[in-house]
mmCIF file of C-alpha atoms in Angstrom:
data_model
loop_
_atom_site.group_PDB
_atom_site.id
_atom_site.type_symbol
_atom_site.label_atom_id
_atom_site.label_comp_id
_atom_site.label_asym_id
_atom_site.label_seq_id
_atom_site.Cartn_x
_atom_site.Cartn_y
_atom_site.Cartn_z
ATOM 1 C CA MET A 144 8.338 -20.235 -11.410
ATOM 2 C CA LYS A 145 11.117 -17.681 -11.789
ATOM 3 C CA VAL A 146 10.798 -14.479 -9.756
ATOM 4 C CA ALA A 147 12.687 -11.168 -9.798
ATOM 5 C CA ILE A 148 12.746 -8.331 -7.290
ATOM 6 C CA VAL A 149 13.817 -4.940 -8.629
ATOM 7 C CA GLY A 150 14.900 -2.488 -5.936
ATOM 8 C CA VAL A 151 15.595 -5.209 -3.380
ATOM 9 C CA SER A 152 17.727 -3.005 -1.114
ATOM 10 C CA GLY A 153 14.899 -0.590 -0.254
ATOM 11 C CA ALA A 154 12.363 -0.954 2.553
ATOM 12 C CA VAL A 155 9.727 -2.474 0.247
ATOM 13 C CA GLY A 156 12.302 -4.641 -1.543
ATOM 14 C CA GLN A 157 13.367 -6.126 1.772
ATOM 15 C CA GLU A 158 9.728 -6.657 2.673
ATOM 16 C CA PHE A 159 9.241 -8.562 -0.595
ATOM 17 C CA LEU A 160 11.847 -11.087 0.595
ATOM 18 C CA ARG A 161 10.084 -11.479 3.954
ATOM 19 C CA VAL A 162 6.575 -11.762 2.475
ATOM 20 C CA LEU A 163 7.594 -14.280 -0.200
ATOM 21 C CA ASP A 164 9.175 -16.420 2.509
ATOM 22 C CA GLU A 165 6.338 -16.053 5.054
ATOM 23 C CA ARG A 166 3.696 -16.991 2.483
ATOM 24 C CA ASN A 167 5.789 -19.835 1.054
ATOM 25 C CA PHE A 168 5.388 -18.330 -2.403
ATOM 26 C CA PRO A 169 5.988 -21.064 -5.022
ATOM 27 C CA MET A 170 9.191 -20.356 -6.885
ATOM 28 C CA ASP A 171 12.100 -22.269 -8.353
ATOM 29 C CA GLU A 172 14.447 -19.370 -8.935
ATOM 30 C CA LEU A 173 14.969 -15.861 -7.545
ATOM 31 C CA VAL A 174 16.892 -13.015 -9.193
ATOM 32 C CA LEU A 175 17.613 -9.744 -7.378
ATOM 33 C CA PHE A 176 18.184 -6.429 -9.143
ATOM 34 C CA GLY A 177 19.290 -3.036 -7.902
ATOM 35 C CA SER A 178 21.088 0.148 -8.842
ATOM 36 C CA SER A 179 24.836 0.289 -9.487
ATOM 37 C CA ARG A 180 25.118 1.302 -5.827
ATOM 38 C CA SER A 181 23.316 -1.841 -4.635
ATOM 39 C CA ALA A 182 24.867 -4.268 -7.143
ATOM 40 C CA GLY A 183 27.077 -6.850 -5.479
ATOM 41 C CA ARG A 184 25.227 -6.849 -2.164
ATOM 42 C CA VAL A 185 24.317 -10.303 -0.889
ATOM 43 C CA TYR A 186 20.987 -11.254 0.676
ATOM 44 C CA THR A 187 19.928 -14.567 2.184
ATOM 45 C CA PHE A 188 16.578 -16.068 1.202
ATOM 46 C CA ARG A 189 15.394 -19.485 2.400
ATOM 47 C CA GLY A 190 18.924 -20.359 3.481
ATOM 48 C CA LYS A 191 20.513 -19.501 0.145
ATOM 49 C CA GLN A 192 22.609 -16.443 -0.716
ATOM 50 C CA TYR A 193 21.774 -14.196 -3.667
ATOM 51 C CA THR A 194 23.917 -11.449 -5.136
ATOM 52 C CA VAL A 195 22.221 -8.296 -6.427
ATOM 53 C CA LYS A 196 22.651 -7.711 -10.167
ATOM 54 C CA GLU A 197 22.754 -4.230 -11.621
ATOM 55 C CA LEU A 198 19.574 -3.371 -13.502
ATOM 56 C CA LYS A 199 20.509 -2.839 -17.148
ATOM 57 C CA HIS A 200 18.873 -2.709 -20.572
ATOM 58 C CA ASN A 201 19.617 -6.287 -21.611
ATOM 59 C CA ASP A 202 17.931 -9.710 -21.698
ATOM 60 C CA ASP A 203 18.267 -10.495 -17.978
ATOM 61 C CA PHE A 204 14.472 -10.828 -17.641
ATOM 62 C CA LYS A 205 14.192 -13.558 -20.266
ATOM 63 C CA GLY A 206 12.509 -16.545 -18.620
ATOM 64 C CA ILE A 207 11.377 -14.583 -15.560
ATOM 65 C CA ASP A 208 7.654 -15.069 -14.900
ATOM 66 C CA VAL A 209 7.011 -12.170 -12.522
ATOM 67 C CA ALA A 210 9.019 -9.129 -11.458
ATOM 68 C CA PHE A 211 8.152 -7.215 -8.303
ATOM 69 C CA VAL A 212 9.374 -3.673 -8.961
ATOM 70 C CA SER A 213 9.910 -1.070 -6.242
ATOM 71 C CA ALA A 214 12.696 1.217 -7.404
ATOM 72 C CA GLY A 215 10.873 4.519 -7.950
ATOM 73 C CA GLY A 216 8.722 5.835 -10.770
ATOM 74 C CA GLY A 217 11.616 6.997 -12.940
ATOM 75 C CA THR A 218 13.221 3.557 -12.930
ATOM 76 C CA SER A 219 9.875 1.877 -13.614
ATOM 77 C CA VAL A 220 9.248 4.062 -16.661
ATOM 78 C CA GLU A 221 12.781 3.656 -17.977
ATOM 79 C CA PHE A 222 12.934 -0.135 -17.598
ATOM 80 C CA ALA A 223 9.300 -1.221 -18.162
ATOM 81 C CA GLU A 224 9.922 -2.325 -21.730
ATOM 82 C CA THR A 225 13.162 -4.113 -20.806
ATOM 83 C CA ILE A 226 11.393 -5.974 -17.999
ATOM 84 C CA THR A 227 8.289 -6.993 -19.988
ATOM 85 C CA LYS A 228 9.633 -7.578 -23.510
ATOM 86 C CA HIS A 229 10.076 -11.351 -23.043
ATOM 87 C CA GLY A 230 6.692 -11.865 -21.353
ATOM 88 C CA THR A 231 7.543 -11.109 -17.724
ATOM 89 C CA VAL A 232 4.591 -9.780 -15.703
ATOM 90 C CA MET A 233 5.742 -6.531 -14.073
ATOM 91 C CA ILE A 234 3.959 -5.723 -10.813
ATOM 92 C CA ASP A 235 4.963 -2.134 -10.186
ATOM 93 C CA ASN A 236 4.870 -0.412 -6.821
ATOM 94 C CA SER A 237 5.419 3.145 -8.094
ATOM 95 C CA SER A 238 2.780 5.659 -9.160
ATOM 96 C CA ALA A 239 4.137 5.748 -12.738
ATOM 97 C CA PHE A 240 1.420 3.706 -14.460
ATOM 98 C CA ARG A 241 -1.479 3.679 -11.988
ATOM 99 C CA MET A 242 -3.827 5.899 -13.949
ATOM 100 C CA ASP A 243 -2.902 4.603 -17.428
ATOM 101 C CA ASN A 244 -5.966 3.143 -19.134
ATOM 102 C CA ASP A 245 -4.039 0.112 -20.387
ATOM 103 C CA VAL A 246 -2.545 -0.764 -16.975
ATOM 104 C CA PRO A 247 -4.773 -2.472 -14.368
ATOM 105 C CA LEU A 248 -4.669 -1.079 -10.821
ATOM 106 C CA VAL A 249 -5.338 -4.009 -8.509
ATOM 107 C CA VAL A 250 -6.201 -4.818 -4.906
ATOM 108 C CA PRO A 251 -6.869 -8.580 -4.791
ATOM 109 C CA GLU A 252 -9.671 -8.316 -2.210
ATOM 110 C CA VAL A 253 -11.480 -5.805 -4.441
ATOM 111 C CA ASN A 254 -10.793 -6.301 -8.183
ATOM 112 C CA PRO A 255 -8.445 -9.278 -8.778
ATOM 113 C CA GLU A 256 -9.844 -10.079 -12.217
ATOM 114 C CA ASP A 257 -8.595 -6.716 -13.541
ATOM 115 C CA ALA A 258 -5.076 -8.207 -13.373
ATOM 116 C CA LEU A 259 -5.945 -10.574 -16.230
ATOM 117 C CA ASN A 260 -6.217 -7.740 -18.766
ATOM 118 C CA ARG A 261 -2.730 -6.208 -18.995
ATOM 119 C CA PRO A 262 -1.889 -5.199 -22.587
ATOM 120 C CA ARG A 263 1.553 -3.883 -21.648
ATOM 121 C CA GLY A 264 2.408 -6.711 -19.261
ATOM 122 C CA ILE A 265 2.276 -4.251 -16.339
ATOM 123 C CA ILE A 266 0.054 -4.373 -13.251
ATOM 124 C CA ALA A 267 0.146 -1.345 -10.951
ATOM 125 C CA ASN A 268 0.139 -1.639 -7.180
ATOM 126 C CA PRO A 269 -2.006 1.204 -5.756
ATOM 127 C CA ASN A 270 -0.944 3.814 -3.240
ATOM 128 C CA CYS A 271 -0.682 2.448 0.311
ATOM 129 C CA THR A 272 -3.416 4.717 1.701
ATOM 130 C CA THR A 273 -5.767 3.746 -1.127
ATOM 131 C CA ILE A 274 -5.172 -0.002 -0.675
ATOM 132 C CA GLN A 275 -6.044 0.150 2.995
ATOM 133 C CA MET A 276 -9.182 2.207 2.405
ATOM 134 C CA VAL A 277 -10.648 0.219 -0.513
ATOM 135 C CA VAL A 278 -10.279 -3.110 1.330
ATOM 136 C CA ALA A 279 -12.591 -1.644 3.993
ATOM 137 C CA LEU A 280 -14.877 0.104 1.488
ATOM 138 C CA LYS A 281 -15.404 -3.117 -0.497
ATOM 139 C CA ALA A 282 -17.027 -4.764 2.531
ATOM 140 C CA ILE A 283 -19.593 -1.943 2.787
ATOM 141 C CA GLU A 284 -20.081 -1.593 -0.982
ATOM 142 C CA LYS A 285 -21.501 -5.133 -0.951
ATOM 143 C CA VAL A 286 -24.234 -3.901 1.431
ATOM 144 C CA SER A 287 -25.019 -0.533 -0.158
ATOM 145 C CA HIS A 288 -23.339 1.594 -2.830
ATOM 146 C CA ILE A 289 -20.962 4.172 -1.356
ATOM 147 C CA LYS A 290 -21.567 7.621 -2.807
ATOM 148 C CA ARG A 291 -19.071 9.705 -0.878
ATOM 149 C CA VAL A 292 -15.999 9.349 1.328
ATOM 150 C CA HIS A 293 -14.202 11.816 3.554
ATOM 151 C CA VAL A 294 -10.945 10.483 4.951
ATOM 152 C CA SER A 295 -8.141 11.808 7.109
ATOM 153 C CA THR A 296 -4.939 9.771 7.118
ATOM 154 C CA TYR A 297 -2.290 9.404 9.818
ATOM 155 C CA GLN A 298 0.672 8.177 7.793
ATOM 156 C CA ALA A 299 3.788 6.531 9.176
ATOM 157 C CA ALA A 300 7.360 7.525 8.354
ATOM 158 C CA SER A 301 7.760 4.278 6.392
ATOM 159 C CA GLY A 302 5.703 5.790 3.572
ATOM 160 C CA ALA A 303 8.747 7.912 2.734
ATOM 161 C CA GLY A 304 11.121 4.931 2.820
ATOM 162 C CA ALA A 305 13.752 3.361 5.054
ATOM 163 C CA THR A 306 15.787 6.568 5.307
ATOM 164 C CA ALA A 307 12.719 8.414 6.612
ATOM 165 C CA MET A 308 12.205 5.805 9.333
ATOM 166 C CA ALA A 309 15.866 6.166 10.292
ATOM 167 C CA GLU A 310 15.525 9.951 10.355
ATOM 168 C CA LEU A 311 12.572 9.776 12.772
ATOM 169 C CA ILE A 312 14.588 7.636 15.196
ATOM 170 C CA LYS A 313 17.590 9.954 14.812
ATOM 171 C CA GLN A 314 15.453 13.043 15.514
ATOM 172 C CA TYR A 315 14.250 11.631 18.840
ATOM 173 C CA GLU A 316 17.819 10.745 19.792
ATOM 174 C CA GLN A 317 19.079 14.210 18.865
ATOM 175 C CA LEU A 318 16.291 16.017 20.693
ATOM 176 C CA LEU A 319 16.868 13.972 23.855
ATOM 177 C CA LYS A 320 20.508 15.110 23.752
ATOM 178 C CA GLY A 321 19.474 18.729 23.290
ATOM 179 C CA GLU A 322 20.782 18.769 19.713
ATOM 180 C CA GLU A 323 19.184 20.267 16.614
ATOM 181 C CA PRO A 324 17.278 17.496 14.799
ATOM 182 C CA THR A 325 18.230 16.438 11.280
ATOM 183 C CA VAL A 326 15.446 17.401 8.827
ATOM 184 C CA GLU A 327 15.952 16.014 5.315
ATOM 185 C CA LYS A 328 13.129 13.632 4.353
ATOM 186 C CA PHE A 329 10.193 15.789 5.462
ATOM 187 C CA ALA A 330 9.302 19.482 5.230
ATOM 188 C CA TYR A 331 9.643 19.794 9.011
ATOM 189 C CA GLN A 332 10.778 17.872 12.072
ATOM 190 C CA LEU A 333 8.468 14.838 12.410
ATOM 191 C CA ALA A 334 9.392 13.843 15.972
ATOM 192 C CA TYR A 335 6.835 15.276 18.462
ATOM 193 C CA ASN A 336 4.945 16.700 15.494
ATOM 194 C CA VAL A 337 2.371 16.003 12.770
ATOM 195 C CA ILE A 338 2.733 17.414 9.251
ATOM 196 C CA PRO A 339 -0.435 17.985 7.145
ATOM 197 C CA HIS A 340 1.550 17.522 3.959
ATOM 198 C CA VAL A 341 2.283 14.242 2.143
ATOM 199 C CA ASP A 342 3.675 14.555 -1.427
ATOM 200 C CA VAL A 343 3.563 17.837 -3.374
ATOM 201 C CA PHE A 344 0.679 20.312 -3.502
ATOM 202 C CA THR A 345 -1.371 20.591 -6.690
ATOM 203 C CA GLU A 346 -3.243 23.576 -8.147
ATOM 204 C CA ASN A 347 -6.503 22.697 -6.378
ATOM 205 C CA GLY A 348 -4.880 22.837 -2.921
ATOM 206 C CA TYR A 349 -4.864 19.062 -2.476
ATOM 207 C CA THR A 350 -1.585 17.145 -2.451
ATOM 208 C CA LYS A 351 -0.765 14.467 -5.014
ATOM 209 C CA GLU A 352 -1.234 11.882 -2.240
ATOM 210 C CA GLU A 353 -4.759 13.152 -1.591
ATOM 211 C CA MET A 354 -5.598 13.134 -5.295
ATOM 212 C CA LYS A 355 -4.265 9.585 -5.599
ATOM 213 C CA MET A 356 -6.896 8.508 -3.060
ATOM 214 C CA TYR A 357 -9.592 10.163 -5.174
ATOM 215 C CA ASN A 358 -8.522 8.873 -8.593
ATOM 216 C CA GLU A 359 -7.249 5.414 -7.635
ATOM 217 C CA THR A 360 -10.331 4.542 -5.551
ATOM 218 C CA ARG A 361 -12.639 5.261 -8.501
ATOM 219 C CA LYS A 362 -10.509 3.168 -10.860
ATOM 220 C CA ILE A 363 -10.136 0.179 -8.510
ATOM 221 C CA MET A 364 -13.798 0.088 -7.494
ATOM 222 C CA HIS A 365 -15.135 0.920 -10.996
ATOM 223 C CA SER A 366 -17.294 3.461 -9.228
ATOM 224 C CA ASP A 367 -18.522 7.063 -9.341
ATOM 225 C CA ILE A 368 -17.554 7.341 -5.658
ATOM 226 C CA GLU A 369 -16.430 10.824 -4.552
ATOM 227 C CA VAL A 370 -13.398 10.976 -2.233
ATOM 228 C CA SER A 371 -12.045 13.960 -0.322
ATOM 229 C CA ALA A 372 -8.844 13.279 1.631
ATOM 230 C CA THR A 373 -6.505 15.082 4.005
ATOM 231 C CA CYS A 374 -3.183 13.239 4.315
ATOM 232 C CA VAL A 375 -1.074 13.793 7.424
ATOM 233 C CA ARG A 376 2.378 12.467 8.337
ATOM 234 C CA VAL A 377 2.644 11.349 11.975
ATOM 235 C CA PRO A 378 5.638 10.177 14.075
ATOM 236 C CA VAL A 379 4.831 6.467 13.739
ATOM 237 C CA MET A 380 7.232 3.935 12.223
ATOM 238 C CA ARG A 381 5.351 1.735 9.737
ATOM 239 C CA ALA A 382 1.556 1.408 10.040
ATOM 240 C CA HIS A 383 -0.889 3.934 8.561
ATOM 241 C CA SER A 384 -4.179 4.872 10.229
ATOM 242 C CA GLU A 385 -7.250 6.387 8.582
ATOM 243 C CA ALA A 386 -10.408 8.010 9.958
ATOM 244 C CA THR A 387 -13.106 7.486 7.339
ATOM 245 C CA TRP A 388 -16.599 8.924 6.912
ATOM 246 C CA ILE A 389 -18.793 7.375 4.218
ATOM 247 C CA GLU A 390 -22.207 8.150 2.785
ATOM 248 C CA THR A 391 -24.147 5.206 1.357
ATOM 249 C CA GLU A 392 -27.264 5.086 -0.826
ATOM 250 C CA ARG A 393 -29.318 3.713 2.042
ATOM 251 C CA PRO A 394 -28.728 3.928 5.801
ATOM 252 C CA ILE A 395 -26.546 1.135 7.195
ATOM 253 C CA SER A 396 -26.774 0.218 10.860
ATOM 254 C CA VAL A 397 -23.680 -0.260 12.996
ATOM 255 C CA GLU A 398 -24.624 -3.927 13.353
ATOM 256 C CA GLU A 399 -24.825 -4.364 9.568
ATOM 257 C CA ALA A 400 -21.484 -2.657 9.156
ATOM 258 C CA ARG A 401 -19.824 -4.815 11.822
ATOM 259 C CA LYS A 402 -21.142 -7.961 10.134
ATOM 260 C CA ALA A 403 -19.911 -6.744 6.719
ATOM 261 C CA PHE A 404 -16.444 -5.973 8.066
ATOM 262 C CA ALA A 405 -16.287 -9.264 9.993
ATOM 263 C CA GLU A 406 -17.020 -11.140 6.760
ATOM 264 C CA GLY A 407 -14.857 -8.883 4.570
ATOM 265 C CA GLU A 408 -11.811 -10.372 2.872
ATOM 266 C CA GLY A 409 -8.499 -9.234 4.318
ATOM 267 C CA ILE A 410 -10.139 -7.513 7.300
ATOM 268 C CA ILE A 411 -9.869 -8.067 11.049
ATOM 269 C CA LEU A 412 -12.728 -6.529 13.057
ATOM 270 C CA GLN A 413 -11.408 -4.987 16.277
ATOM 271 C CA ASP A 414 -14.280 -2.946 17.619
ATOM 272 C CA ASP A 415 -14.923 -3.069 21.364
ATOM 273 C CA PRO A 416 -14.466 0.512 22.588
ATOM 274 C CA ALA A 417 -16.045 -0.264 25.984
ATOM 275 C CA ASN A 418 -12.973 -2.391 26.693
ATOM 276 C CA LYS A 419 -10.595 0.048 24.959
ATOM 277 C CA ASP A 420 -10.142 -2.413 22.114
ATOM 278 C CA TYR A 421 -9.521 -0.728 18.763
ATOM 279 C CA PRO A 422 -6.774 -0.848 16.115
ATOM 280 C CA MET A 423 -3.528 1.043 16.743
ATOM 281 C CA PRO A 424 -0.364 1.260 14.623
ATOM 282 C CA LEU A 425 1.820 0.121 17.514
ATOM 283 C CA PHE A 426 0.156 -3.309 17.445
ATOM 284 C CA VAL A 427 -0.670 -3.620 13.733
ATOM 285 C CA ALA A 428 2.912 -3.153 12.500
ATOM 286 C CA ASP A 429 4.131 -6.270 10.662
ATOM 287 C CA LYS A 430 0.598 -7.743 10.423
ATOM 288 C CA GLU A 431 -1.058 -8.616 7.089
ATOM 289 C CA PRO A 432 -4.750 -7.610 7.399
ATOM 290 C CA VAL A 433 -6.519 -4.267 7.487
ATOM 291 C CA TYR A 434 -7.873 -3.744 11.006
ATOM 292 C CA VAL A 435 -11.223 -1.949 11.417
ATOM 293 C CA GLY A 436 -12.730 -0.447 14.580
ATOM 294 C CA ARG A 437 -14.531 2.586 16.079
ATOM 295 C CA ILE A 438 -17.553 1.819 13.883
ATOM 296 C CA ARG A 439 -20.424 4.248 14.500
ATOM 297 C CA LYS A 440 -23.185 6.199 12.802
ATOM 298 C CA ASP A 441 -22.252 9.591 11.435
ATOM 299 C CA ILE A 442 -24.526 11.750 13.586
ATOM 300 C CA SER A 443 -24.394 14.537 10.971
ATOM 301 C CA ASN A 444 -25.737 12.361 8.132
ATOM 302 C CA PRO A 445 -28.599 9.801 8.232
ATOM 303 C CA ASN A 446 -26.883 7.769 5.480
ATOM 304 C CA GLY A 447 -23.475 8.189 7.050
ATOM 305 C CA LEU A 448 -21.123 5.794 8.790
ATOM 306 C CA THR A 449 -17.688 6.395 10.251
ATOM 307 C CA PHE A 450 -14.887 4.008 11.173
ATOM 308 C CA TRP A 451 -11.153 3.763 11.832
ATOM 309 C CA THR A 452 -8.688 1.539 9.967
ATOM 310 C CA VAL A 453 -5.038 0.652 10.563
ATOM 311 C CA SER A 454 -2.753 -1.349 8.284
ATOM 312 C CA ASP A 455 0.967 -1.964 7.887
ATOM 313 C CA GLN A 456 2.152 0.393 5.146
ATOM 314 C CA ILE A 457 5.112 -1.692 3.976
ATOM 315 C CA LYS A 458 3.188 -4.988 4.068
ATOM 316 C CA LYS A 459 -0.395 -4.612 2.842
ATOM 317 C CA GLY A 460 0.313 -1.112 1.597
ATOM 318 C CA ALA A 461 3.077 -2.341 -0.706
ATOM 319 C CA ALA A 462 4.850 -5.726 -0.787
ATOM 320 C CA LEU A 463 2.039 -8.001 0.400
ATOM 321 C CA ASN A 464 -0.519 -6.548 -2.022
ATOM 322 C CA ALA A 465 1.862 -7.139 -4.942
ATOM 323 C CA VAL A 466 2.570 -10.719 -3.869
ATOM 324 C CA GLN A 467 -1.166 -11.380 -3.479
ATOM 325 C CA ILE A 468 -1.670 -10.206 -7.075
ATOM 326 C CA ALA A 469 0.910 -12.778 -8.232
ATOM 327 C CA GLU A 470 -0.721 -15.462 -6.072
ATOM 328 C CA TYR A 471 -4.055 -14.749 -7.752
ATOM 329 C CA LEU A 472 -2.476 -15.050 -11.218
ATOM 330 C CA ILE A 473 -0.950 -18.403 -10.233
ATOM 331 C CA LYS A 474 -4.272 -19.583 -8.797
ATOM 332 C CA VAL A 475 -6.128 -18.866 -12.025
ATOM 333 C CA LYS A 476 -3.207 -20.296 -14.048
ATOM 334 C CA ASN A 477 -2.487 -16.967 -15.723
ATOM 335 C CA ILE A 478 1.291 -17.075 -15.144
ATOM 336 C CA GLY A 479 3.897 -19.741 -14.505
#
């Protein structure tokens, strides 16, 4: 098994190295790729040093079984053919191909078999907020079809990359010194603030991030589910939170929902509000599962249920989900 990481120097690229090691991913060879700026950097993986190669239009991907790509949508589009032309499976973390009909959009707990049909050799990794939500929704969908979702997200700085995380820390330091905070990665200062604006606004008043949650959820779940989202950036480092209201075809009791979540793949049930036990980003950072709590009936809707989820944006929201896709393909002997 020969593996490549494209964009290894970024926050998700670095997480790929950690996740592959933590999960003891089966591989015989690792090749790291980056921009001309990153080329020549050296990273250690499983006690061995690897030098980053510059990503170029050549035959460097010949013999590589799977490439984990997290270098931005423009790079993914430009190099997709170069990466896949010799049979490499490209698992892409950008939004470039997610809604293409001939590219599967996969969350292994929800629709792993979609990864087997990839005419272009590309599998898209969904948006981090969508991944987290559909893992939870899948558990309930097994009990009763979900017709409608309203969701409000509380998204960490990590969603905008390593430089955004660094900027948040820098802002707090500057403000404590009485200095003007640096504002480059976000529309406004994020420290001591929340910003109801993630990605660019579209003509309908929703942001691209919010529309991703609508479109991607329907594609992943093969469902007519309706999703209305409000995405908010909060001064948290790397775990996203979501408050979710769902409407199902038949009423679901809190007990049924708890049982469904407890049995759901990739989910940890943390729901004991009487003892102040519920998921929080401070404690979920660097963990693999999606944590679910605050489960209750929606008192405004007899067929409604509401709950709270938290998941690590860089792990399950990006690198881990991609690695799990590759693990599934290995398990069913579809690569390697």
